[in-house]
CSV table of C-alpha atoms in Angstrom, one decimal:
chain,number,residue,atom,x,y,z
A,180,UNK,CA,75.0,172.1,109.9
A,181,UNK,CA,76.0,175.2,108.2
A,182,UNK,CA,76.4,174.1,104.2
A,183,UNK,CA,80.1,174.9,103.6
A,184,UNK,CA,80.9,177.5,100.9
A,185,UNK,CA,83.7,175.3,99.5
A,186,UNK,CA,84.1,171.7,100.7
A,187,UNK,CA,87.1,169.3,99.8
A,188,UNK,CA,87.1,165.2,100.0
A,189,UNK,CA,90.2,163.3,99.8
A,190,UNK,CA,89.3,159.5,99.1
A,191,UNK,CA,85.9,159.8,99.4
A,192,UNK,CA,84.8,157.2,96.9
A,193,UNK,CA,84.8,154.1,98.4
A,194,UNK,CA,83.4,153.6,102.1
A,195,UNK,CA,82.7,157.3,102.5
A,196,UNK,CA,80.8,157.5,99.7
A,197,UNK,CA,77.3,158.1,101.0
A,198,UNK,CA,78.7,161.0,103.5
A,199,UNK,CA,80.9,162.4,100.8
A,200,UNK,CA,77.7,162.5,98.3
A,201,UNK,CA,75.1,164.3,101.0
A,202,UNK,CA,78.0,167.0,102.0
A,203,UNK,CA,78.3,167.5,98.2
A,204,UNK,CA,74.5,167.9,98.3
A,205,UNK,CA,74.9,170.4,101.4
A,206,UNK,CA,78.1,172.3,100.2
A,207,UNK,CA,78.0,175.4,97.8
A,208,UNK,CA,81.1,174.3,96.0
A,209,UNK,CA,83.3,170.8,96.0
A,210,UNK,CA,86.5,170.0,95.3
A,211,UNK,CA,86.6,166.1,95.0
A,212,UNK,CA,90.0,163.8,94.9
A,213,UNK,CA,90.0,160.1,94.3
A,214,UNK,CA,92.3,158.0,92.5
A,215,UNK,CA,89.7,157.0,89.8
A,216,UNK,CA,87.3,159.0,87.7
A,217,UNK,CA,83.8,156.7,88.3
A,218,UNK,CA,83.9,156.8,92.1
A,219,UNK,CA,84.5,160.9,91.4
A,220,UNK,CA,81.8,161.0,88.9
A,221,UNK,CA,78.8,159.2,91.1
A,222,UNK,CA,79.5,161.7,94.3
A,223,UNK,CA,79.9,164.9,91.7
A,224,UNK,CA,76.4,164.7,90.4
A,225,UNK,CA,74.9,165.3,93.4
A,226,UNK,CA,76.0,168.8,93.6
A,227,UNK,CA,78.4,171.3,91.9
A,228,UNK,CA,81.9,169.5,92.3
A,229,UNK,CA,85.4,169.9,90.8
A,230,UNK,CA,86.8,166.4,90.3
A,231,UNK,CA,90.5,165.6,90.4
A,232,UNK,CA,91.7,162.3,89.6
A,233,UNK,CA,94.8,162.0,91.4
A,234,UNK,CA,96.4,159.5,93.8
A,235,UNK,CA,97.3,161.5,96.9
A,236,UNK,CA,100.9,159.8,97.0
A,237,UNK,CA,101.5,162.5,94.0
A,238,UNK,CA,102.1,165.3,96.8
A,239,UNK,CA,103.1,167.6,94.3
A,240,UNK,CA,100.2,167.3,91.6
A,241,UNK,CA,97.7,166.9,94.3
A,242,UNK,CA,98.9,170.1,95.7
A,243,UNK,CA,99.0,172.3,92.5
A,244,UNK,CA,95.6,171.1,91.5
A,245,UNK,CA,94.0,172.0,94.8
A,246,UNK,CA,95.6,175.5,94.7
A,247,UNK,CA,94.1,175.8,91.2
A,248,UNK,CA,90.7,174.6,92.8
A,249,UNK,CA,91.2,177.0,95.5
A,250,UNK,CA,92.1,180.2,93.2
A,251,UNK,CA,88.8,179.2,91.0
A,252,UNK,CA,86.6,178.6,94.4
A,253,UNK,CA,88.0,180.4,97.0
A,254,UNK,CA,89.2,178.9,100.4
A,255,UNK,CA,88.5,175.4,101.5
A,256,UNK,CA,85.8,175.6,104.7
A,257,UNK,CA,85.2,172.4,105.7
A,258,UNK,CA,87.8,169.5,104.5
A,259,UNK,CA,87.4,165.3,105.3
A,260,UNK,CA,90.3,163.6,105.0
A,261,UNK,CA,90.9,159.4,104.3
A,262,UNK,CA,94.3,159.8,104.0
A,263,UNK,CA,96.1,156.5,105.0
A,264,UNK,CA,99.4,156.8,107.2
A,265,UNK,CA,101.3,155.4,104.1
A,266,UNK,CA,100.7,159.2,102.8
A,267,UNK,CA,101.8,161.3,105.7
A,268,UNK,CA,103.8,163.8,103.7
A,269,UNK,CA,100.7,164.2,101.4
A,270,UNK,CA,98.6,164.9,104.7
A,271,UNK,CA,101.4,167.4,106.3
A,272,UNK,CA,101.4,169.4,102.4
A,273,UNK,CA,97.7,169.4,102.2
A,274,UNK,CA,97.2,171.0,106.0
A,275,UNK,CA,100.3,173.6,105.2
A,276,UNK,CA,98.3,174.9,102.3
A,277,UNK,CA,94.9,174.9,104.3
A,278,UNK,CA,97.0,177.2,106.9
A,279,UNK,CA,98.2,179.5,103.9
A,280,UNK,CA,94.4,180.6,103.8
A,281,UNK,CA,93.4,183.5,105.3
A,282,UNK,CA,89.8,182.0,106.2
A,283,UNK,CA,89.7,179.1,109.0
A,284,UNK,CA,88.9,175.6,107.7
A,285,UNK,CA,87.4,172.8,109.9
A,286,UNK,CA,89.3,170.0,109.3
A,287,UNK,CA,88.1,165.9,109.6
A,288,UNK,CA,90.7,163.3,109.6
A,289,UNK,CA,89.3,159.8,109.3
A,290,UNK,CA,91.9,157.2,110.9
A,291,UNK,CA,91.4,153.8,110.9
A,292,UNK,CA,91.9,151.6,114.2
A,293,UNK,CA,92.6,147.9,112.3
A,294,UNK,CA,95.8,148.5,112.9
A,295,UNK,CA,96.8,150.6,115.2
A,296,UNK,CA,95.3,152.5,118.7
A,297,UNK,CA,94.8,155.9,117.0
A,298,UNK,CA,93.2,157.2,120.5
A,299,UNK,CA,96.1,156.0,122.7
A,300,UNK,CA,99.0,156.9,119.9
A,301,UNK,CA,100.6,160.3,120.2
A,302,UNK,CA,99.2,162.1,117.4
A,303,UNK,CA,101.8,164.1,115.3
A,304,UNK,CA,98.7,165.4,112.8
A,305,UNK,CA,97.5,167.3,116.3
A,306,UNK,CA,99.9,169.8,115.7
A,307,UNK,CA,98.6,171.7,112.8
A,308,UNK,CA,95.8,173.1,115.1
A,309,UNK,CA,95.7,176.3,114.5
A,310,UNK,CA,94.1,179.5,114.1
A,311,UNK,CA,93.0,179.0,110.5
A,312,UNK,CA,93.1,174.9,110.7
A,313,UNK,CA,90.7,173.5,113.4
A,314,UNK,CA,92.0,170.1,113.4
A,315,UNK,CA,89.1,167.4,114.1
A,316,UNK,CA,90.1,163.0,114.1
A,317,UNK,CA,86.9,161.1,113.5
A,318,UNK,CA,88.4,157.3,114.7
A,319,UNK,CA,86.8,154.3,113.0
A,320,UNK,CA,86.6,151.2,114.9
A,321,UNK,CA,84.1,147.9,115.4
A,322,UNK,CA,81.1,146.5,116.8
A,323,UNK,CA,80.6,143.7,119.6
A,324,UNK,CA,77.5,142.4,119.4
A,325,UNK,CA,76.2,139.2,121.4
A,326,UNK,CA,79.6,138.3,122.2
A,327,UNK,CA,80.8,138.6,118.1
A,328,UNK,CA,82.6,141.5,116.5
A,329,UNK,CA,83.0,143.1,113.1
A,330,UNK,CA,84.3,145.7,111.6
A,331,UNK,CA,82.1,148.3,110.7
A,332,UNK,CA,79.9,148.7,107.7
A,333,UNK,CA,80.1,151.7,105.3
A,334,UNK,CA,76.7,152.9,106.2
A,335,UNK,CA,77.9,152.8,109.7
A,336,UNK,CA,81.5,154.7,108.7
A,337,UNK,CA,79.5,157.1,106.7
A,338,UNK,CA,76.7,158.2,109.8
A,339,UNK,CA,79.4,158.2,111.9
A,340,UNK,CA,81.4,160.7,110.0
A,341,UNK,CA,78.4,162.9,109.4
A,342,UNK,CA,78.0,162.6,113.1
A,343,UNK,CA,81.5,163.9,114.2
A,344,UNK,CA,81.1,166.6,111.8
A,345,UNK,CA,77.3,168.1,113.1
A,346,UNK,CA,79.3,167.5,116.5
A,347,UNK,CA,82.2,169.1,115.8
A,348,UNK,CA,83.7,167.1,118.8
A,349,UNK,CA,87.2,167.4,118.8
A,350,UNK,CA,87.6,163.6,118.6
A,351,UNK,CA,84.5,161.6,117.8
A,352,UNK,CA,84.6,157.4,118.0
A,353,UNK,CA,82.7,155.6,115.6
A,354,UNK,CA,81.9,152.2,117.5
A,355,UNK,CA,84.3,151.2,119.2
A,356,UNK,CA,88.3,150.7,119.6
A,357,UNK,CA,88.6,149.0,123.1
A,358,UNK,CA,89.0,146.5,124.3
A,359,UNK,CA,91.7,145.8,121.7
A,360,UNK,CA,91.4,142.1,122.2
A,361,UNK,CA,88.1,142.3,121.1
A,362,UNK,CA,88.9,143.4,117.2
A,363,UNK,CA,87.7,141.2,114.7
């Protein structure tokens, strides 16, 4: 994988933690959101990271300290996103600003399938493909293994992830999301 000039995490910290730290590692420049500073702090020493403390339900503050992050560190190359559906006009202002940029960013939205199908839903966050935002979905599902299944662990989530992004696979499935009876 090409290091990216100038990454940026949102919620990171918790089960992404181990592939958020080795892209830090990889990556030129960070830009790191999490709701709280300790989570921020581990995964910035790794590498040279910008840390903003801010829940991503503040649309507004989240966006004015990423286009301060972005003026300091240039464009945003290569962007993960954990940003639950509870957030979805925080997701929609965060990839409008990626598409201000003149440079092309890879994008890597992590969804979660506990709840929903996210492979079988119609997904409204397809649309901001674009020339400058190469939209990516990295799915999260569970195991089956002699005849029980679980949900995946965060080492799993975390290799997966870094998976889909050396891919670059347009939609990468970590484990599995069918059958749906199967879930845990």
């Amino acid at each position: 994988m090409t290091p990216p000039n100038h990454l940026l995490i949102i919620g990171g910290t918790g089960m992404l933690a181990a592939a958020s730290k080795h892209l830090v590692e990889l990556a030129h420049r960070a830009t790191l959101v999490a709701r709280g500073r300790d989570g921020l702090e581990r995964i910035a020493q790794s590498g040279e990271a910008r840390t903003l403390a801010v829940d991503y339900h503040h649309t507004d503050t989240l966006i004015n300290e990423l286009r301060a992050a972005r003026r300091e560190h240039g464009p945003f190359d290569l962007v993960l996103l954990w940003i639950h559906s509870t957030a979805e006009p925080t997701f929609d202002a965060v990839v409008d600003l990626l598409g201000e940029q003149v440079e092309a960013c890879r994008v890597f939205d992590v969804r979660g399938s506990a709840s929903t199908d996210p492979t079988s839903e119609v997904d409204r966050r397809r649309e901001y493909a674009n020339e400058r935002v190469d939209y990516r979905r990295v799915v999260l599902g569970y195991v089956h293994e002699q005849g029980v299944s679980r949900w995946l662990t965060h080492d799993e989530i975390c290799t997966g992830v870094l998976q889909a992004i050396a891919n670059g696979a347009e939609e990468w499935v970590v484990g599995k999301v069918r059958p749906r009876g199967a879930r845990p």
